[in-house]
Tab-separated table of C-alpha atoms in Angstrom:
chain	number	residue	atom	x	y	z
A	15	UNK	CA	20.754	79.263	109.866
A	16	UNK	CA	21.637	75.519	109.140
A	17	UNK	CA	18.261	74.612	108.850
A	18	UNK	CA	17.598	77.488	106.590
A	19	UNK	CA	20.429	76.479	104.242
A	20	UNK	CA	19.223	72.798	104.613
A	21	UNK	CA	15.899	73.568	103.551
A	22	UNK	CA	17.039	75.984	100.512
A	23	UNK	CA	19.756	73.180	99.491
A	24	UNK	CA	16.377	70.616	99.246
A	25	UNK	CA	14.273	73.213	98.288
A	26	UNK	CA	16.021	73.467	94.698
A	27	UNK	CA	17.023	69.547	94.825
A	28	UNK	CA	13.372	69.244	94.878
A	29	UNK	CA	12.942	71.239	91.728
A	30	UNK	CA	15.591	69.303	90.033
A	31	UNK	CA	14.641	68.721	86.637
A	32	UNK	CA	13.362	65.486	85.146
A	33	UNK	CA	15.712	62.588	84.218
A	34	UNK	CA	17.016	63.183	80.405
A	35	UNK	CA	15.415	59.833	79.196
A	36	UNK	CA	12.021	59.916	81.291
A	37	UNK	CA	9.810	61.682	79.193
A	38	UNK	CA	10.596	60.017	75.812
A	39	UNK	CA	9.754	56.656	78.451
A	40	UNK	CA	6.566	58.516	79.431
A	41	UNK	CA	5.633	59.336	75.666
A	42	UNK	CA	6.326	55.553	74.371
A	43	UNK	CA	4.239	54.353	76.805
A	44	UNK	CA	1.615	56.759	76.387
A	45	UNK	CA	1.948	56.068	72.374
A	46	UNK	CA	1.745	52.181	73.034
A	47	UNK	CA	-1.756	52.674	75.725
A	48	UNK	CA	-3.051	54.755	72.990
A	49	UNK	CA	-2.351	52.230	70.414
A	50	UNK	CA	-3.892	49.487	72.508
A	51	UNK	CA	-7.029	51.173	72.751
A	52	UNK	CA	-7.007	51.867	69.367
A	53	UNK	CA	-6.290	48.321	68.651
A	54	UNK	CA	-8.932	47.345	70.800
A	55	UNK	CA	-12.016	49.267	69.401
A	56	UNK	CA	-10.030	48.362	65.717
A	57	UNK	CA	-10.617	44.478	66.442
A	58	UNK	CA	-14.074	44.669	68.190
A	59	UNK	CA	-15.537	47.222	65.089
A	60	UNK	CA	-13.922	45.191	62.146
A	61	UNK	CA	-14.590	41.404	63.593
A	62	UNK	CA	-17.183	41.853	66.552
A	63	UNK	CA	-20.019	44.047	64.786
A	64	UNK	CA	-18.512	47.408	66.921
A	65	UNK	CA	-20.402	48.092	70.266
A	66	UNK	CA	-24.320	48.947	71.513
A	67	UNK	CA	-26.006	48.875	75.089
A	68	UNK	CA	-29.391	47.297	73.910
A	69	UNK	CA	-28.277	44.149	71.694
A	70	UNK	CA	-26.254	41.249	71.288
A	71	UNK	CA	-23.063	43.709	70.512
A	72	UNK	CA	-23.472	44.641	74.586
A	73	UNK	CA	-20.311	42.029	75.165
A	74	UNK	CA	-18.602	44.357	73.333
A	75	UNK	CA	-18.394	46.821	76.265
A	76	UNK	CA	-16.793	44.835	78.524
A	77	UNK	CA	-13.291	44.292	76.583
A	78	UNK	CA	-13.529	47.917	75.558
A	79	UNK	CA	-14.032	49.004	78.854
A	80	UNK	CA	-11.692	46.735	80.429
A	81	UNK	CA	-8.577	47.815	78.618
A	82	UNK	CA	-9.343	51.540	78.883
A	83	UNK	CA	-10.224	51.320	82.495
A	84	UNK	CA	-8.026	49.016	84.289
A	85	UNK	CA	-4.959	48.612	82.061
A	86	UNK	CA	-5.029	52.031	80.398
A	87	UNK	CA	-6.181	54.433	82.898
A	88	UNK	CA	-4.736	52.011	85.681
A	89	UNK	CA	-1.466	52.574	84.423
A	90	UNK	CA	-1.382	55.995	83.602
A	91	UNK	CA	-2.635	56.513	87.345
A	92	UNK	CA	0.588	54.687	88.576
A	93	UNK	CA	3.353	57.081	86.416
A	94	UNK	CA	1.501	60.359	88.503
A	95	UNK	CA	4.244	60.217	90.433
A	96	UNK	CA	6.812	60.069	87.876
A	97	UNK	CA	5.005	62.641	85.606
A	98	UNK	CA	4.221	65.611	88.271
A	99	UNK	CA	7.808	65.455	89.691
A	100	UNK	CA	7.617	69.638	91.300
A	101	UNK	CA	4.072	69.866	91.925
A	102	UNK	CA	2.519	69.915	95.305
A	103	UNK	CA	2.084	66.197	96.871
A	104	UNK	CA	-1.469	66.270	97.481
A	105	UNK	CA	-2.296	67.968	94.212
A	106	UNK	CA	-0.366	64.967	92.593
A	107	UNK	CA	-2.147	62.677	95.162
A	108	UNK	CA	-5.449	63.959	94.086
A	109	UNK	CA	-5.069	63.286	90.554
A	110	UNK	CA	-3.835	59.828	91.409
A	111	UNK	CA	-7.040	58.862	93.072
A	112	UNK	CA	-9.021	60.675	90.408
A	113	UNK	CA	-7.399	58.111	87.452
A	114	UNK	CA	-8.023	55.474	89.789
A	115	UNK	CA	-11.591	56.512	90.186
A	116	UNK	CA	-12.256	57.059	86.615
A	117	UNK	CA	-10.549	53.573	85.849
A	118	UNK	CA	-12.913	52.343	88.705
A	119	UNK	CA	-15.472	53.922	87.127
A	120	UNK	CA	-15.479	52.686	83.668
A	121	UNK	CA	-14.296	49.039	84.273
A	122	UNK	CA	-17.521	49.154	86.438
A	123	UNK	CA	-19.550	49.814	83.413
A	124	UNK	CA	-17.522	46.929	81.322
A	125	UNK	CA	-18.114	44.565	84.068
A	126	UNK	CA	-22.520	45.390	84.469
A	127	UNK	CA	-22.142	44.917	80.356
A	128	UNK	CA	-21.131	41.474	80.802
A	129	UNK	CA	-23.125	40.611	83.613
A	130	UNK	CA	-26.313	41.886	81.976
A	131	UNK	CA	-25.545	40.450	78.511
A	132	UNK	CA	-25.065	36.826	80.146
A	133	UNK	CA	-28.570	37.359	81.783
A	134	UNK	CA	-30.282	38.581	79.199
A	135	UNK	CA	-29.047	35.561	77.093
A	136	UNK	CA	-28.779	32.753	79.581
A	137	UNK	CA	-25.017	32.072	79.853
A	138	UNK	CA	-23.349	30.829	82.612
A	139	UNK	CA	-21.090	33.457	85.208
A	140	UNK	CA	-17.839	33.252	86.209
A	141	UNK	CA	-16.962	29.937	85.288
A	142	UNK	CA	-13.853	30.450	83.551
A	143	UNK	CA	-10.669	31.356	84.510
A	144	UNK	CA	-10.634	34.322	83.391
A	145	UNK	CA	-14.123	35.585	84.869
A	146	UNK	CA	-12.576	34.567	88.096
A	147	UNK	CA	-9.499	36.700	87.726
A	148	UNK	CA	-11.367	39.146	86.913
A	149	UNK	CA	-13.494	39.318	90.241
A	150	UNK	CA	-10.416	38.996	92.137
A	151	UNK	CA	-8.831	41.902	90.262
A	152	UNK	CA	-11.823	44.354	90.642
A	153	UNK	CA	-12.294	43.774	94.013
A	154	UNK	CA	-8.705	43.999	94.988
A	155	UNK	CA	-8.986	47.185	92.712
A	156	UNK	CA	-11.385	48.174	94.901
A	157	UNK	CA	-10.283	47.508	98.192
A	158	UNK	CA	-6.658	49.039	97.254
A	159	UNK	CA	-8.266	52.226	95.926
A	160	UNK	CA	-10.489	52.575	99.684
A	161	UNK	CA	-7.461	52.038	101.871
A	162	UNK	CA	-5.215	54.188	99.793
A	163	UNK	CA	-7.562	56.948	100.263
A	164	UNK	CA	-8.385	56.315	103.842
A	165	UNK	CA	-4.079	56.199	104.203
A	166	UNK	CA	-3.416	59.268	102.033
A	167	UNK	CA	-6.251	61.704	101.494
A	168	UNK	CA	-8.420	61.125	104.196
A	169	UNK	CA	-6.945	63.448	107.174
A	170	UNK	CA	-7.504	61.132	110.268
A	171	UNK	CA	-4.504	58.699	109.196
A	172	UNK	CA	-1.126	58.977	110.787
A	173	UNK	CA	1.802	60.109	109.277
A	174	UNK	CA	3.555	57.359	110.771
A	175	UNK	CA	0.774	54.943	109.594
A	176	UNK	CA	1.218	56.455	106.005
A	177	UNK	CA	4.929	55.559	105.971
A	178	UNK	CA	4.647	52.216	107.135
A	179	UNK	CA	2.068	51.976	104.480
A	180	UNK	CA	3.332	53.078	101.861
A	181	UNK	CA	5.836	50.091	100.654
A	182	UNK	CA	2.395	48.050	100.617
A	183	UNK	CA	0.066	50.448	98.496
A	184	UNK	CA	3.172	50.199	95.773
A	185	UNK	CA	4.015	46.915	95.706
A	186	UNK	CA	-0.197	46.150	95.400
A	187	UNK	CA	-0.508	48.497	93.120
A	188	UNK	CA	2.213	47.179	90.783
A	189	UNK	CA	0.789	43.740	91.451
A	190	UNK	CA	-2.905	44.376	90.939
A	191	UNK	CA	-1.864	46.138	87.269
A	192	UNK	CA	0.264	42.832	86.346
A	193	UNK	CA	-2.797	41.088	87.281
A	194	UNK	CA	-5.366	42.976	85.263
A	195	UNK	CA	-2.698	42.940	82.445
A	196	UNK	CA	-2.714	38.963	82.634
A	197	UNK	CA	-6.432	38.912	83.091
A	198	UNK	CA	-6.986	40.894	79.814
A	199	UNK	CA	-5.194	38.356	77.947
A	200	UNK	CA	-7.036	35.682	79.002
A	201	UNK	CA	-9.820	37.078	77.934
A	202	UNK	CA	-8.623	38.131	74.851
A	203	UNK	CA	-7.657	34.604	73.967
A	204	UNK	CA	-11.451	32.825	75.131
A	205	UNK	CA	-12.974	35.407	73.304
A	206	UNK	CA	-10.686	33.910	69.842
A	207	UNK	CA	-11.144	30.243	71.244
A	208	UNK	CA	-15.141	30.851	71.426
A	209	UNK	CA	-15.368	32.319	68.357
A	210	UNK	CA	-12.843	31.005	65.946
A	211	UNK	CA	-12.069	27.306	67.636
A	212	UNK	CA	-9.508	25.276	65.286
A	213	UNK	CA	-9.536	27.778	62.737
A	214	UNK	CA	-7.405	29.887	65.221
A	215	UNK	CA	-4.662	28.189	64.200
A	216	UNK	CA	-5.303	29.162	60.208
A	217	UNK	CA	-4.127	32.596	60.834
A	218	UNK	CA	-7.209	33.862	59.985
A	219	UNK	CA	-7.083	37.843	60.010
A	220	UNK	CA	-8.641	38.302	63.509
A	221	UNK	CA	-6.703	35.963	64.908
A	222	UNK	CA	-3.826	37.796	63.733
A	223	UNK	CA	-4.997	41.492	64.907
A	224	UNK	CA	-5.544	40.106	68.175
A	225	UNK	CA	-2.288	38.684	68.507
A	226	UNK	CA	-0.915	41.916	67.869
A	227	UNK	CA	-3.003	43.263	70.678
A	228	UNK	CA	-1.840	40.959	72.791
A	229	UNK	CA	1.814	42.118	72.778
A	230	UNK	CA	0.722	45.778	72.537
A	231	UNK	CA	-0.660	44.867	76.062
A	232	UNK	CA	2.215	43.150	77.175
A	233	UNK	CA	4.453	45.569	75.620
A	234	UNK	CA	2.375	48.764	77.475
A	235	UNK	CA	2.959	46.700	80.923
A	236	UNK	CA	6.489	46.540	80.324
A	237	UNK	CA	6.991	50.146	79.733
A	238	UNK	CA	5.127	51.320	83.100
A	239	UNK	CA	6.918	48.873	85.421
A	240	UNK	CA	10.102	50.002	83.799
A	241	UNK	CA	9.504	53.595	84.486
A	242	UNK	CA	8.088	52.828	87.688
A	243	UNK	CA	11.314	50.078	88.746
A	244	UNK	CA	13.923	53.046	88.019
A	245	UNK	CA	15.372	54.432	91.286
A	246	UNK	CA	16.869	57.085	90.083
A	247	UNK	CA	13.539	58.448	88.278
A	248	UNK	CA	11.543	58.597	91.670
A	249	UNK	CA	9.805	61.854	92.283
A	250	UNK	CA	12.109	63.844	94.753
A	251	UNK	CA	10.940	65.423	97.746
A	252	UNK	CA	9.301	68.421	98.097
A	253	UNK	CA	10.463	71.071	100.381
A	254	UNK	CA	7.232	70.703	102.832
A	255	UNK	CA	7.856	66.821	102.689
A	256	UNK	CA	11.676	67.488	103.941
A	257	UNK	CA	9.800	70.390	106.503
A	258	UNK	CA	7.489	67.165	108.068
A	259	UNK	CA	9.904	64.846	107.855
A	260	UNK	CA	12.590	67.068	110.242
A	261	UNK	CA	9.329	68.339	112.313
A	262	UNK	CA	8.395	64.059	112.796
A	263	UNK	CA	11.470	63.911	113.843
A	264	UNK	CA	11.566	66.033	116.381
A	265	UNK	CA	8.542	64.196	117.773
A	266	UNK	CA	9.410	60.620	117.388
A	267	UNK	CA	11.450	58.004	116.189
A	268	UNK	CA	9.455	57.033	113.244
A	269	UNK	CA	10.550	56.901	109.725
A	270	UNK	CA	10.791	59.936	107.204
A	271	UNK	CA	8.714	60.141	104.531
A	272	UNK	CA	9.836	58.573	101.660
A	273	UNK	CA	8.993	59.394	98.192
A	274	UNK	CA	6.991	57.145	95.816
């Protein structure tokens, strides 16, 4: 009978409903992602000649991509958990490695634009710093995205593995979206620098969108590591999380699950 209340007691903690202040959070940073991609295909159509596969406006992928794949997409990925507060964990799992895979997906694309466009016009690779931030942040991208699906979706991991885990795949995650944020800016400024040189500091109109960007990128970061850096707006556990957790118990002296 005592576990019966226990689980009812959970059962509608774990329906709570959301934080007062989290979705107006969730809708500014959705408004200021938007904005940024906006921003970004506004500066690239009005000062870069707007975007094509087969000529010299194929660069023009790759910052387009970019922002809409791993800062966009990336970050919307990381408020799932925030978001889907009630709904089943893998269902909200699922659609966590889906945004991750489309993110994957598209900065993919953004990154063979570059490549290819270099080739077909004899430029140098990954020479700057930015190019090699880049690398590093795909392929971390990468390698987070395989073991987060071998940890969490793929059914041969432990459930003690998972919660040992776990603290890792969020603090990486976190990391590897500051990262790509930072990266993104870097390229945002060679690509004024390469174009504009000393009359950068003219305030000439591009220069001035792009600025603009800039802190509409910074500003997006902000807002997702806020939401995601508030305790108290954690998605709570589910009844069948509490039901594992008491049942590991039972079995060993491992930790409970923990929510992200």
């Amino acid at each position: 009978m005592r576990g019966c209340a226990c689980l009812s007691m959970e059962s509608r903690a774990s329906m709570a409903p959301a934080p007062r202040a989290l979705p107006y959070y969730v809708a500014f940073s959705q408004l200021l992602g938007l904005t940024v991609v906006a921003t970004t295909g506004a500066w690239l159509g009005l000062y870069r000649g707007g975007i094509a596969w087969e000529s010299a406006l194929q660069f023009n992928v790759h910052p387009l991509c970019m922002v809409i794949g791993l800062v966009f997409l990336q970050g919307d990925a990381l408020l799932v958990y925030r978001v889907f507060r009630n709904e089943a964990k893998r269902t909200t799992k699922v659609l966590h490695g889906l945004l991750h895979v489309f993110a994957f997906i598209i900065a993919l694309v953004g990154l063979v634009a570059v490549f290819d466009y270099h080739r077909k016009n004899g430029y140098a690779d990954l020479y700057s710093l930015h190019s090699w931030c880049g690398i590093l942040v795909f392929v971390l991208y990468f390698v987070q995205w395989l073991v987060g699906f071998s940890f969490f979706l793929f059914p041969g991991a432990s459930f003690s593995l998972r919660s040992r885990y776990r603290p890792q795949h969020i603090f990486f995650g976190a990391t590897i979206f500051l990262l790509s944020l930072g990266t993104a800016l870097l390229g945002l400024k060679e690509a004024l620098l390469f174009k504009l040189g000393t009359k950068y500091s003219t305030f000439e109109p591009e220069g001035v969108l792009a600025n603009v960007l800039g802190l509409l990128l910074a500003s997006f970061g902000v807002a997702v590591l806020y939401i995601l850096t508030r305790g108290d707006w954690k998605r709570p556990p589910q009844a069948e999380e509490q039901a594992l957790s008491m049942d590991f118990k039972t079995l060993t002296e491992g930790d409970s699950p923990s929510s992200q």
